[in-house]
XYZ file of C-alpha atoms in Angstrom:
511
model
C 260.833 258.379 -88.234
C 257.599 259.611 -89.664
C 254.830 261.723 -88.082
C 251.409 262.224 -89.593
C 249.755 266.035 -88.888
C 246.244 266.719 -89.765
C 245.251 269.803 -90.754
C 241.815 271.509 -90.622
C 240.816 274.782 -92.711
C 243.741 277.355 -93.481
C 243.397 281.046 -92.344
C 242.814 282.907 -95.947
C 241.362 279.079 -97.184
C 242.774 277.663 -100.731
C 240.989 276.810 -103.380
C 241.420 273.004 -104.765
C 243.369 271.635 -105.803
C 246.101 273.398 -104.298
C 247.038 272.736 -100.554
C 248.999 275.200 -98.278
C 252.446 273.541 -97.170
C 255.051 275.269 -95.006
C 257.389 277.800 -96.183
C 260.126 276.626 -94.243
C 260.924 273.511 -92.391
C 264.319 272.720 -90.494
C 265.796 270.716 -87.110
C 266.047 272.268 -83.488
C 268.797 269.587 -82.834
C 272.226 271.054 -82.721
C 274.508 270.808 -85.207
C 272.889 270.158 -88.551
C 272.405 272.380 -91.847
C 268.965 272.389 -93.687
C 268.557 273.247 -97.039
C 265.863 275.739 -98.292
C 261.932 273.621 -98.856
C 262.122 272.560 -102.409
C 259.650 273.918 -104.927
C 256.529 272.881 -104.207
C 254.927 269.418 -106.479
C 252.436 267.499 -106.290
C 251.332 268.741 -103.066
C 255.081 268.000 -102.094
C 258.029 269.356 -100.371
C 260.712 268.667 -98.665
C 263.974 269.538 -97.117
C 267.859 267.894 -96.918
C 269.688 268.634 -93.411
C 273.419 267.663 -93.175
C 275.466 267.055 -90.093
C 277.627 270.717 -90.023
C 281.160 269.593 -89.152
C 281.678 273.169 -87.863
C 278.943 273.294 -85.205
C 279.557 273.841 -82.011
C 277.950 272.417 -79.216
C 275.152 275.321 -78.243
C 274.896 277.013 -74.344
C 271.507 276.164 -73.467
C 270.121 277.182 -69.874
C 269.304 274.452 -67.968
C 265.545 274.217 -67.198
C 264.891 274.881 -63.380
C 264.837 271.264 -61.793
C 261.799 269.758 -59.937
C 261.393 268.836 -56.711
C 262.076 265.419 -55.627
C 259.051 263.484 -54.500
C 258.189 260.830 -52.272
C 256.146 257.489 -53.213
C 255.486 253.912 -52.420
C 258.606 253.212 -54.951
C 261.069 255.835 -56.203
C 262.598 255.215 -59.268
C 266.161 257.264 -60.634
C 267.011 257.229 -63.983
C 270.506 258.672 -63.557
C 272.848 259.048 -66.843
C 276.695 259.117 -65.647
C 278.327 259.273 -68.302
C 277.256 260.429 -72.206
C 278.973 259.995 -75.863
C 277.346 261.429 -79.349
C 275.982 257.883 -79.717
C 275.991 256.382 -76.777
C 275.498 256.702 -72.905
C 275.622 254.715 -69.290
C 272.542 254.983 -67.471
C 272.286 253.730 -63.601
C 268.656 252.558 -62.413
C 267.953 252.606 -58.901
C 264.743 251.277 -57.352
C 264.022 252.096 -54.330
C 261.343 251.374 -51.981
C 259.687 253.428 -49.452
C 256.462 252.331 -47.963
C 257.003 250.896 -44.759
C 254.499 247.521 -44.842
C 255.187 246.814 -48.079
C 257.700 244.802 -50.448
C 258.285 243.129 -53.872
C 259.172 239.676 -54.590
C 261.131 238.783 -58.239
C 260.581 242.347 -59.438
C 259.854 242.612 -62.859
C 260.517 246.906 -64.370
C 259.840 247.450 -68.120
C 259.129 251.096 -70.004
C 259.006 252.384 -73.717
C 261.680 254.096 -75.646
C 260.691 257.295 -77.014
C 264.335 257.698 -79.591
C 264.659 254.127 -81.195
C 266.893 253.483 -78.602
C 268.431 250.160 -77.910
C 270.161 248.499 -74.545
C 274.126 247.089 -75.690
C 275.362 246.150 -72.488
C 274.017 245.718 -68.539
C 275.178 244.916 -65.084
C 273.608 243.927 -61.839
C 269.933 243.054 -63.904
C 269.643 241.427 -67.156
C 266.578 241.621 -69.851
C 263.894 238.924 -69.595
C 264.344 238.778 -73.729
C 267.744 238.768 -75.123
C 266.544 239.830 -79.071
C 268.511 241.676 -81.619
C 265.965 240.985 -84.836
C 264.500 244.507 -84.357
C 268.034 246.217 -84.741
C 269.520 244.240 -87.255
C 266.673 244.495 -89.688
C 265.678 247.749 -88.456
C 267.213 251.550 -88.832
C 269.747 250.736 -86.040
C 271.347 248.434 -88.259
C 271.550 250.484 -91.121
C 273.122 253.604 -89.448
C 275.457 251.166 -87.070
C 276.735 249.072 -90.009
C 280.208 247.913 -88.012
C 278.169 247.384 -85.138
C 278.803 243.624 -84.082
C 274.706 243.097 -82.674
C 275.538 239.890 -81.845
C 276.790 241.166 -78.316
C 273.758 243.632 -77.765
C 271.217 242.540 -75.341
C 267.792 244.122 -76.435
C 266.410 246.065 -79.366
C 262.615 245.372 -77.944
C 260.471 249.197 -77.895
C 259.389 247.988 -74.498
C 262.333 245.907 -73.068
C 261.301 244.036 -69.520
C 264.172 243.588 -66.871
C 264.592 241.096 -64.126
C 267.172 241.376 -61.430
C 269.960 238.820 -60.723
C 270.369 236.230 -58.657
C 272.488 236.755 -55.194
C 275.372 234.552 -56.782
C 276.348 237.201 -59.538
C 277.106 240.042 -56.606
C 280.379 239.966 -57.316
C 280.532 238.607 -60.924
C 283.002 240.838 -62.762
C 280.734 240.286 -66.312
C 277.462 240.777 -64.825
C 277.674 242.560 -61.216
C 280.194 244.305 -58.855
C 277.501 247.193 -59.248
C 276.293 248.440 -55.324
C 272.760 247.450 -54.587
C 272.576 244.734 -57.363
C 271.607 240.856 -57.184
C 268.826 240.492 -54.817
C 267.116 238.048 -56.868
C 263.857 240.705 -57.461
C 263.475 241.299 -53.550
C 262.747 244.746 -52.211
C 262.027 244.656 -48.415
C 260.874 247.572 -46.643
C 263.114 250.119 -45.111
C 261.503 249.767 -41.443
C 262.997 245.857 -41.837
C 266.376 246.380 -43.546
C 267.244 249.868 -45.112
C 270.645 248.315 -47.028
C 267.542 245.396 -48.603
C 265.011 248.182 -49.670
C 267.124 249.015 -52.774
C 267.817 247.520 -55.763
C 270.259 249.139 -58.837
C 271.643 248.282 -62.473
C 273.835 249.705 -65.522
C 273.336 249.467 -68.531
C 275.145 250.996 -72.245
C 272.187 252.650 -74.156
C 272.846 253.110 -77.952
C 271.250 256.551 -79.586
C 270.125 256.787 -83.243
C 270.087 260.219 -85.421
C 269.058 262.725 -85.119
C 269.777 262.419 -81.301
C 273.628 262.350 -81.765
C 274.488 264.924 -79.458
C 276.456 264.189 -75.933
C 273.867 266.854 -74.275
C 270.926 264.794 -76.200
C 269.392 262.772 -73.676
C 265.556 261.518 -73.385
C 264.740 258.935 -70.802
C 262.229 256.232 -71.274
C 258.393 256.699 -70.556
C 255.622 254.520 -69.323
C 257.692 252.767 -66.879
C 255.933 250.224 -65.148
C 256.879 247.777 -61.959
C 255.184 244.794 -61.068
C 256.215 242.059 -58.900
C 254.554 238.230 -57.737
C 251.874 237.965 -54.867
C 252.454 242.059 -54.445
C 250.390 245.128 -54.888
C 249.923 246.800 -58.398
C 252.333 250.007 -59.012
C 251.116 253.236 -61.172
C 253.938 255.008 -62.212
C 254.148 258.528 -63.091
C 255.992 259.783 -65.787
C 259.866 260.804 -65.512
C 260.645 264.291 -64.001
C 263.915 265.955 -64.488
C 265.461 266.619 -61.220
C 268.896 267.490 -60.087
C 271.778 265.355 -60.581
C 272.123 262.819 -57.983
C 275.582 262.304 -56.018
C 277.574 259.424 -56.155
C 280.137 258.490 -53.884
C 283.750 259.052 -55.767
C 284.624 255.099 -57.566
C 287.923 256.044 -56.519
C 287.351 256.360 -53.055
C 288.089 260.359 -52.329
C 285.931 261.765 -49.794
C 284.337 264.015 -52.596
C 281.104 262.736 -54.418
C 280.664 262.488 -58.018
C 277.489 263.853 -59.944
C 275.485 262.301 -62.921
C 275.015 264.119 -65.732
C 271.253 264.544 -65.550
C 269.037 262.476 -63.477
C 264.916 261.637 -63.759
C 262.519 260.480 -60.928
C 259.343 258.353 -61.695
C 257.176 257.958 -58.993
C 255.267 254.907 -58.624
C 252.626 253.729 -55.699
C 249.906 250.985 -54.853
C 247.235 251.532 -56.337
C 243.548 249.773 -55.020
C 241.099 250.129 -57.300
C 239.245 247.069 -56.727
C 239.651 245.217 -53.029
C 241.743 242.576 -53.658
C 240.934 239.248 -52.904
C 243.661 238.025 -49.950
C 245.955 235.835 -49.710
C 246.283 234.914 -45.928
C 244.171 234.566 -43.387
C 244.496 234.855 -39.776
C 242.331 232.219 -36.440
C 241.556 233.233 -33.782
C 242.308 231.552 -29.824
C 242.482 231.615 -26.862
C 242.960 230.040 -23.368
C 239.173 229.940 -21.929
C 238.052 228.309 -25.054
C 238.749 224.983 -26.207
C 237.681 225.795 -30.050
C 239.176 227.711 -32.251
C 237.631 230.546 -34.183
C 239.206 229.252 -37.642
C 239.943 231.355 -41.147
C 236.579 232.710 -42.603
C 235.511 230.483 -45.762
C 237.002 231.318 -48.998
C 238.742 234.159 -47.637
C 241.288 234.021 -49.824
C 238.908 233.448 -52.937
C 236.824 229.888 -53.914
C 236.534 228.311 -57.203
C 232.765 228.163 -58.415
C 232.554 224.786 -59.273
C 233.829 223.534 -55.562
C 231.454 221.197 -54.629
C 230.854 223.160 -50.460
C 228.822 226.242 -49.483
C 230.776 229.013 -50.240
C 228.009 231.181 -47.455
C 228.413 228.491 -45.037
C 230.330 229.832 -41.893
C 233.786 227.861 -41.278
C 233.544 225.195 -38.276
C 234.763 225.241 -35.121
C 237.670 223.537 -34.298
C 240.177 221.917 -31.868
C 243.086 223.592 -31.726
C 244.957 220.436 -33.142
C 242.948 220.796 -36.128
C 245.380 223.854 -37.341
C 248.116 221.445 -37.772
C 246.545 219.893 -40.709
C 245.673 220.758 -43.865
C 241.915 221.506 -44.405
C 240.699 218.261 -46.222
C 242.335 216.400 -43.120
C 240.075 218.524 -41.113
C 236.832 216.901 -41.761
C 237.210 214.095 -38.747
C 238.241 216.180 -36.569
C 235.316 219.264 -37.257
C 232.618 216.221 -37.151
C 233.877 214.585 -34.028
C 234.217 218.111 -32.136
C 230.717 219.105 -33.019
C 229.559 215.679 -32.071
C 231.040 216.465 -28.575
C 229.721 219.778 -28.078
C 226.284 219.134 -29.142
C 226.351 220.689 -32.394
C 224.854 219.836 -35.991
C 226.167 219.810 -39.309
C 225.573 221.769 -42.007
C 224.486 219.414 -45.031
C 226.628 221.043 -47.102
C 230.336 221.755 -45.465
C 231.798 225.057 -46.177
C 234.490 225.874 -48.426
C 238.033 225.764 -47.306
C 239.481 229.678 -46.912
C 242.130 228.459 -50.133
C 245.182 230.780 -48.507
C 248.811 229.742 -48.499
C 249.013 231.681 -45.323
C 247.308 231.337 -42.462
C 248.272 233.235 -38.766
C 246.843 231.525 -35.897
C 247.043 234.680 -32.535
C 245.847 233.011 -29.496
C 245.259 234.601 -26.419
C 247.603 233.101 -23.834
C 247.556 234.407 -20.648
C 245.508 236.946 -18.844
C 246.499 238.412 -15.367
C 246.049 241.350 -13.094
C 248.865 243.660 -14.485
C 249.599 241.908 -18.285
C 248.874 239.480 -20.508
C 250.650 237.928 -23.387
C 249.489 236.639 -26.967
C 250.917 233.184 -28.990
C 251.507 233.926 -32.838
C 251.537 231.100 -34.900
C 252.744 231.501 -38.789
C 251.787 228.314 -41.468
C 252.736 228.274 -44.614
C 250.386 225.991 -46.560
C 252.029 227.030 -49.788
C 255.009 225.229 -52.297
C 257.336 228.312 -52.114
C 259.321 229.025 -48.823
C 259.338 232.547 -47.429
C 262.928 233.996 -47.347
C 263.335 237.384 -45.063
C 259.371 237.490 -44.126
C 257.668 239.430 -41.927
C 254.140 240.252 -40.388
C 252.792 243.263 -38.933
C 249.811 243.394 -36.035
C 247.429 246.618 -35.581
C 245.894 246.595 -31.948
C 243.710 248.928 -30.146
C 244.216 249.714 -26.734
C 246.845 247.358 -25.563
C 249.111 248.586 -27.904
C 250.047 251.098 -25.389
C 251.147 248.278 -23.060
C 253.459 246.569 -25.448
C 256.494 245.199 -23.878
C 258.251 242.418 -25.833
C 258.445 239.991 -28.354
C 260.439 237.058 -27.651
C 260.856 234.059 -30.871
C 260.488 237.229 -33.515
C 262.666 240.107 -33.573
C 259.799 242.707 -33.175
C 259.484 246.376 -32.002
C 256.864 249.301 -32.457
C 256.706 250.539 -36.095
C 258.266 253.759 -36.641
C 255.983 256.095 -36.570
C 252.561 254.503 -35.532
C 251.098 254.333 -32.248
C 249.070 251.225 -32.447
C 251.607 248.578 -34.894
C 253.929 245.930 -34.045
C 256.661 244.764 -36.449
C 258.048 241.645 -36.658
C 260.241 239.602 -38.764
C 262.799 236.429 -38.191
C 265.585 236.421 -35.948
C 268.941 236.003 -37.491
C 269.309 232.715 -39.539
C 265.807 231.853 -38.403
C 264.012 234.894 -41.138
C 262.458 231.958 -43.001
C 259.947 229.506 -43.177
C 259.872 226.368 -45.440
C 257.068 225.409 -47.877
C 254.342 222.494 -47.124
C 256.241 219.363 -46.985
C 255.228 215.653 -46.493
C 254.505 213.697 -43.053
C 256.952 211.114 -41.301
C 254.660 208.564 -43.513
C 253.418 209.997 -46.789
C 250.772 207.477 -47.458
C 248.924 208.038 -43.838
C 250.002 210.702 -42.236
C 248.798 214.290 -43.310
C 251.091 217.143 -45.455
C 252.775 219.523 -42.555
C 253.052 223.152 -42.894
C 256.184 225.396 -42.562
C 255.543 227.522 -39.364
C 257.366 229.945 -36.734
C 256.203 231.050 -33.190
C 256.543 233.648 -30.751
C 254.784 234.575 -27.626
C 254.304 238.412 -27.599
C 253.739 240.013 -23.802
C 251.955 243.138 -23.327
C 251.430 245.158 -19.589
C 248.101 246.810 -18.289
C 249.435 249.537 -16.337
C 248.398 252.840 -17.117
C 245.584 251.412 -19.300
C 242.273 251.643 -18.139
C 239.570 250.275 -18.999
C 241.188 247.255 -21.107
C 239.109 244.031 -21.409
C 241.820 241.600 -22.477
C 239.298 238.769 -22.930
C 236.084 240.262 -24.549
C 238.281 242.710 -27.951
C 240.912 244.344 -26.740
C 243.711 241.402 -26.681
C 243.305 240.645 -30.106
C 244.331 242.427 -33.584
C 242.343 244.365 -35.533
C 244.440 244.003 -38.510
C 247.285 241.553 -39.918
C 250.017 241.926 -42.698
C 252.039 238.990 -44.039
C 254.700 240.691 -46.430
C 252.992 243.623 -46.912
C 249.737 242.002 -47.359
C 246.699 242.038 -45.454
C 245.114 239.160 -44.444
C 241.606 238.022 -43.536
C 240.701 238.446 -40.314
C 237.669 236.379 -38.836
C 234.422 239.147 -38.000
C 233.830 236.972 -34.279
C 235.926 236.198 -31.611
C 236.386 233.281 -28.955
C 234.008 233.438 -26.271
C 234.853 233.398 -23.071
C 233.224 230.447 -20.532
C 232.649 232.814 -17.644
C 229.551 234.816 -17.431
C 227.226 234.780 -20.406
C 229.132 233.407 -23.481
C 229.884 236.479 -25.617
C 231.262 237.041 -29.464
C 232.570 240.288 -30.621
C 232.032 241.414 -34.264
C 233.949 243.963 -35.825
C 232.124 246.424 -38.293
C 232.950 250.147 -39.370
C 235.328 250.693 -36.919
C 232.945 249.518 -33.974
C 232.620 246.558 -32.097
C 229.034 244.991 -31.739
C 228.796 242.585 -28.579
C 226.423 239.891 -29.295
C 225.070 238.217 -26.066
C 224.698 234.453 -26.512
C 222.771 232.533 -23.818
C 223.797 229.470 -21.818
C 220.522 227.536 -22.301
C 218.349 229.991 -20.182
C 217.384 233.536 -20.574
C 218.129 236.245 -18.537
C-alpha cells in the first residue's frame, strides 16, 4: 500500500536542495519491530518492520460504543468469530419503514484493507472473480492459497440474495433469515419477511494480521428494482449484538464487535410514478380514469401529452388503453361530447387501482377496490395502502383483502392478500388472442366504513374517497377531480395544497 502526503513550507524552512524528512517512522499495529530511518539519500529514507514473534497481544480500552439508531433500513455488520488472517462476518438487513419494501435487493460497499470474500452463505456475489487476487498482493502473501474456491477479490463486491429453494441447502444456506429471493416486506405486513441475513469468510492482508484487527467496509450502498433510492451512512461501532446460542442453551451468544449503517429514502427529485389510481362511483355512469402520462410519456408519442384523459365506461377499465379508443369515442358520442383532435396520451403505468364508491346510506357506506396489473411481472406478497380524511374514523372492515388500521396512524388502511391469494398474475392473453383484447391480473375487495359519530361527512362530494394510494410502498397517481354526482348541480372536487376546491358545473342553465 502506498500513500502520497504533500507537504507545504517547514517551520525553520530548508534551503534547496535539501528537504526535511521524518526522524522516525514506525507501525501502530501490534506486534511488529521497526528498525531505526536509514540515513538519509537522495531525499530518501526508509524503515524495515518485522513481525516480533514475542509480542503479545496489547490491552486496549474499548472505545465507548454508539448508540443504535433507527432508519428506513438498518444494516449490522456483525463479526462472530476472528483469526490473524481471517474472520466470519454475519450481514443482516433489516427493514423498518412501515409503507415501504425492496424487491431483488442488490447491497455492495468498498473495502478499506485489500480485503477479499473466500466463502458465503444465504447470498452469493453478483461476480464470482479471482483475477484481482491472484495477480494482485493477496496472491503473493497467500501463496498456498487454492483461489480457485474464493468467491470475490472485486474492491467493491455487489451481493444478491438467494433464491427460496437454497433455504435449507447445506453448501449455500441453513443460515436464519436467508433466501428470500431479494424481498424485504415491511414489518407492519410480516415482521419474520422484513429481514434478510448472510455469512460470509473474509480474508485479511498485512499489516492487519491481528485477531483484534478488524475494519468493516465503507460506502455501503442498497438499491433494489421499482423501489426508492437508499443513502447510507457510514458504519458506526456499536455494541455487540446477541445471538441466540447455535446449540440451543437458553443463554445468547455475542459477536465479537458489531457496526450499524443506517440507510433511508431519499427524494431529491419527485419521482415520476409508477401506478395510478380511477376514480368511481355509483351515481355516475363514467369513470374518472388515470391522469395522462402519469406514470411518465415518451416524447415522440404521437397524443397530447396536456390533453386531459377521457371519460369512460366503467367496462373500459378491463382493457388495455389502445383497446380503449371505441369505447371513449362511442361514450362521448352518447353523452354529447366532442373530441379532442389530438387524443391524450395513455397514463403508461403497470399499475392501475380503480376505488369506486359503492354504496351510500344513512349510517355507512362502503368502497370497491379494484387492483390491475398491466405489467409482465406478477406481484408476489403485494400490498396497497389508502390515506382518507374523515371517514377514516368510521372504518369497519375489509372483506376480499386482509386489511386493518396501520399501526400507528389515524387516517391509513393496510391491506395485503389473504392467505394463498397474496398475489396477482402479470397481463396475459384473451380467450382468442387474435380478437379479443390482453387481460390484466387483478384482485378485489369491498371495504365498509360507518358514519356514526362523524359529523359532518359528505360521502358523495370528497370525503368517501382517498387522498392518497401506495402500491408496494409506492405512491401512485391520483386523479385532481372526482365523479360528480347527478343530483343537484353536477359538482367536481379538486384537490390542491391540502384543500379541496368545489367547482360548480351547471346543468345547461344558470343559477
Amino acid at each position: 500500500m502506498q500513500a502520497r502526503i504533500q507537504l507545504v513550507g517547514t517551520q525553520f524552512g530548508s534551503a534547496p536542495p535539501n528537504i526535511p524528512l521524518p526522524s522516525t517512522m514506525y507501525l501502530v499495529n501490534d506486534g511488529f519491530l521497526c528498525s531505526d530511518p536509514s540515513t538519509p539519500a537522495n531525499n530518501e529514507t526508509h524503515v524495515c518492520c518485522e513481525k516480533d514473534p514475542n509480542a503479545t497481544p496489547s490491552t486496549t480500552v474499548e472505545e465507548p460504543f454508539e448508540v443504535r439508531q433507527e432508519g428506513d433500513v438498518i444494516i449490522m455488520y456483525d463479526v462472530i468469530s476472528s483469526q490473524e488472517t481471517e474472520y466470519m462476518a454475519q450481514v443482516t438487513v433489516s427493514n423498518h419503514n412501515p409503507l415501504s419494501r425492496l424487491d431483488y435487493w442488490q447491497l455492495s460497499w468498498d473495502w478499506m484493507r485489500d480485503e477479499f470474500i473466500y466463502a458465503m452463505k444465504g447470498a452469493y456475489p453478483s461476480l464470482i472473480d479471482t483475477n484481482a487476487c491472484i495477480f494482485g498482493r493477496q496472491g503473493e502473501f497467500y501463496k498456498e492459497l487454492d483461489f480457485s474456491k474464493a468467491l470475490n477479490c472485486e474492491r467493491r463486491p455487489t451481493i444478491v440474495d438467494l433464491p427460496v429453494d437454497k433455504t435449507n441447502d447445506t453448501q449455500l444456506g441453513l443460515v436464519p433469515f436467508c433466501c428470500r429471493n431479494g424481498t424485504l416486506l415491511p414489518p407492519s405486513m410480516d415482521p419474520s419477511k422484513s429481514r434478510s441475513a448472510f455469512m460470509m469468510q473474509v480474508f485479511k492482508m498485512p499489516p492487519d494480521l491481528n485477531r483484534t484487527q478488524l475494519t468493516p467496509p465503507q460506502n455501503w450502498r442498497i438499491n433494489g428494482t421499482m423501489n426508492p433510492d437508499y443513502q447510507c451512512g457510514q458504519p458506526v461501532r456499536v455494541s455487540p449484538t446477541l445471538f441466540p446460542n447455535p446449540s440451543g442453551l437458553t443463554s445468547d451468544s455475542t459477536a465479537v464487535a458489531s457496526w450499524q449503517v443506517v440507510c433511508n429514502i431519499t427524494r431529491s427529485i419527485p419521482d415520476t410514478p409508477k401506478c395510478c389510481v380511477s376514480f368511481s362511483a355509483f351515481f355516475n355512469e363514467s369513470v374518472v380514469p388515470c391522469t395522462t402520462c402519469a406514470c411518465g410519456c415518451d416524447t415522440e408519442d404521437t397524443c397530447s401529452m396536456t390533453t386531459p384523459a377521457l371519460l369512460l365506461p366503467t367496462d373500459a377499465l378491463l382493457v388495455p388503453f389502445e383497446n380503449r379508443t371505441d369505447k371513449a369515442a362511442k361514450f362521448a358520442k352518447d353523452n354529447d361530447r366532442t373530441l379532442p383532435a389530438l387524443m391524450p396520451c395513455p397514463d403508461n403505468c403497470g399499475v392501475s387501482i380503480n376505488w369506486h364508491l359503492l354504496s351510500d346510506f344513512k349510517d355507512g357506506w362502503t368502497a370497491r377496490m379494484t387492483i390491475f396489473n398491466w405489467g409482465e411481472t406478477s406481484f408476489a406478497d403485494w400490498f396497497a395502502v389508502m390515506e382518507l380524511g374523515k371517514s377514516m374514523g368510521g372504518f369497519e372492515d375489509v372483506y376480499s383483502f386482509n386489511g386493518s388500521r396501520l399501526l400507528g396512524s389515524s387516517n391509513t388502511i393496510f391491506v395485503q392478500g389473504l392467505p394463498g391469494l397474496n398475489y396477482i398474475v402479470a397481463e396475459k392473453d384473451g380467450k382468442n388472442p387474435k380478437k379479443d383484447p390482453r387481460l390484466p391480473g387483478t384482485q378485489q375487495s369491498v371495504i365498509s366504513f360507518t358514519k356514526k359519530n362523524i359529523p359532518g361527512l359528505n360521502v358523495a362530494r370528497g370525503d368517501g374517497f382517498p387522498n392518497k394510494i401506495y402500491f408496494n410502498g409506492e405512491e401512485c397517481s391520483v386523479p385532481s377531480v372526482l365523479p360528480i354526482t347527478n343530483h343537484g348541480p353536477r359538482m367536481a372536487v379538486t384537490f390542491g395544497s391540502g384543500l379541496v376546491t368545489l367547482i360548480l358545473l351547471f346543468l345547461g342553465y344558470l343559477l
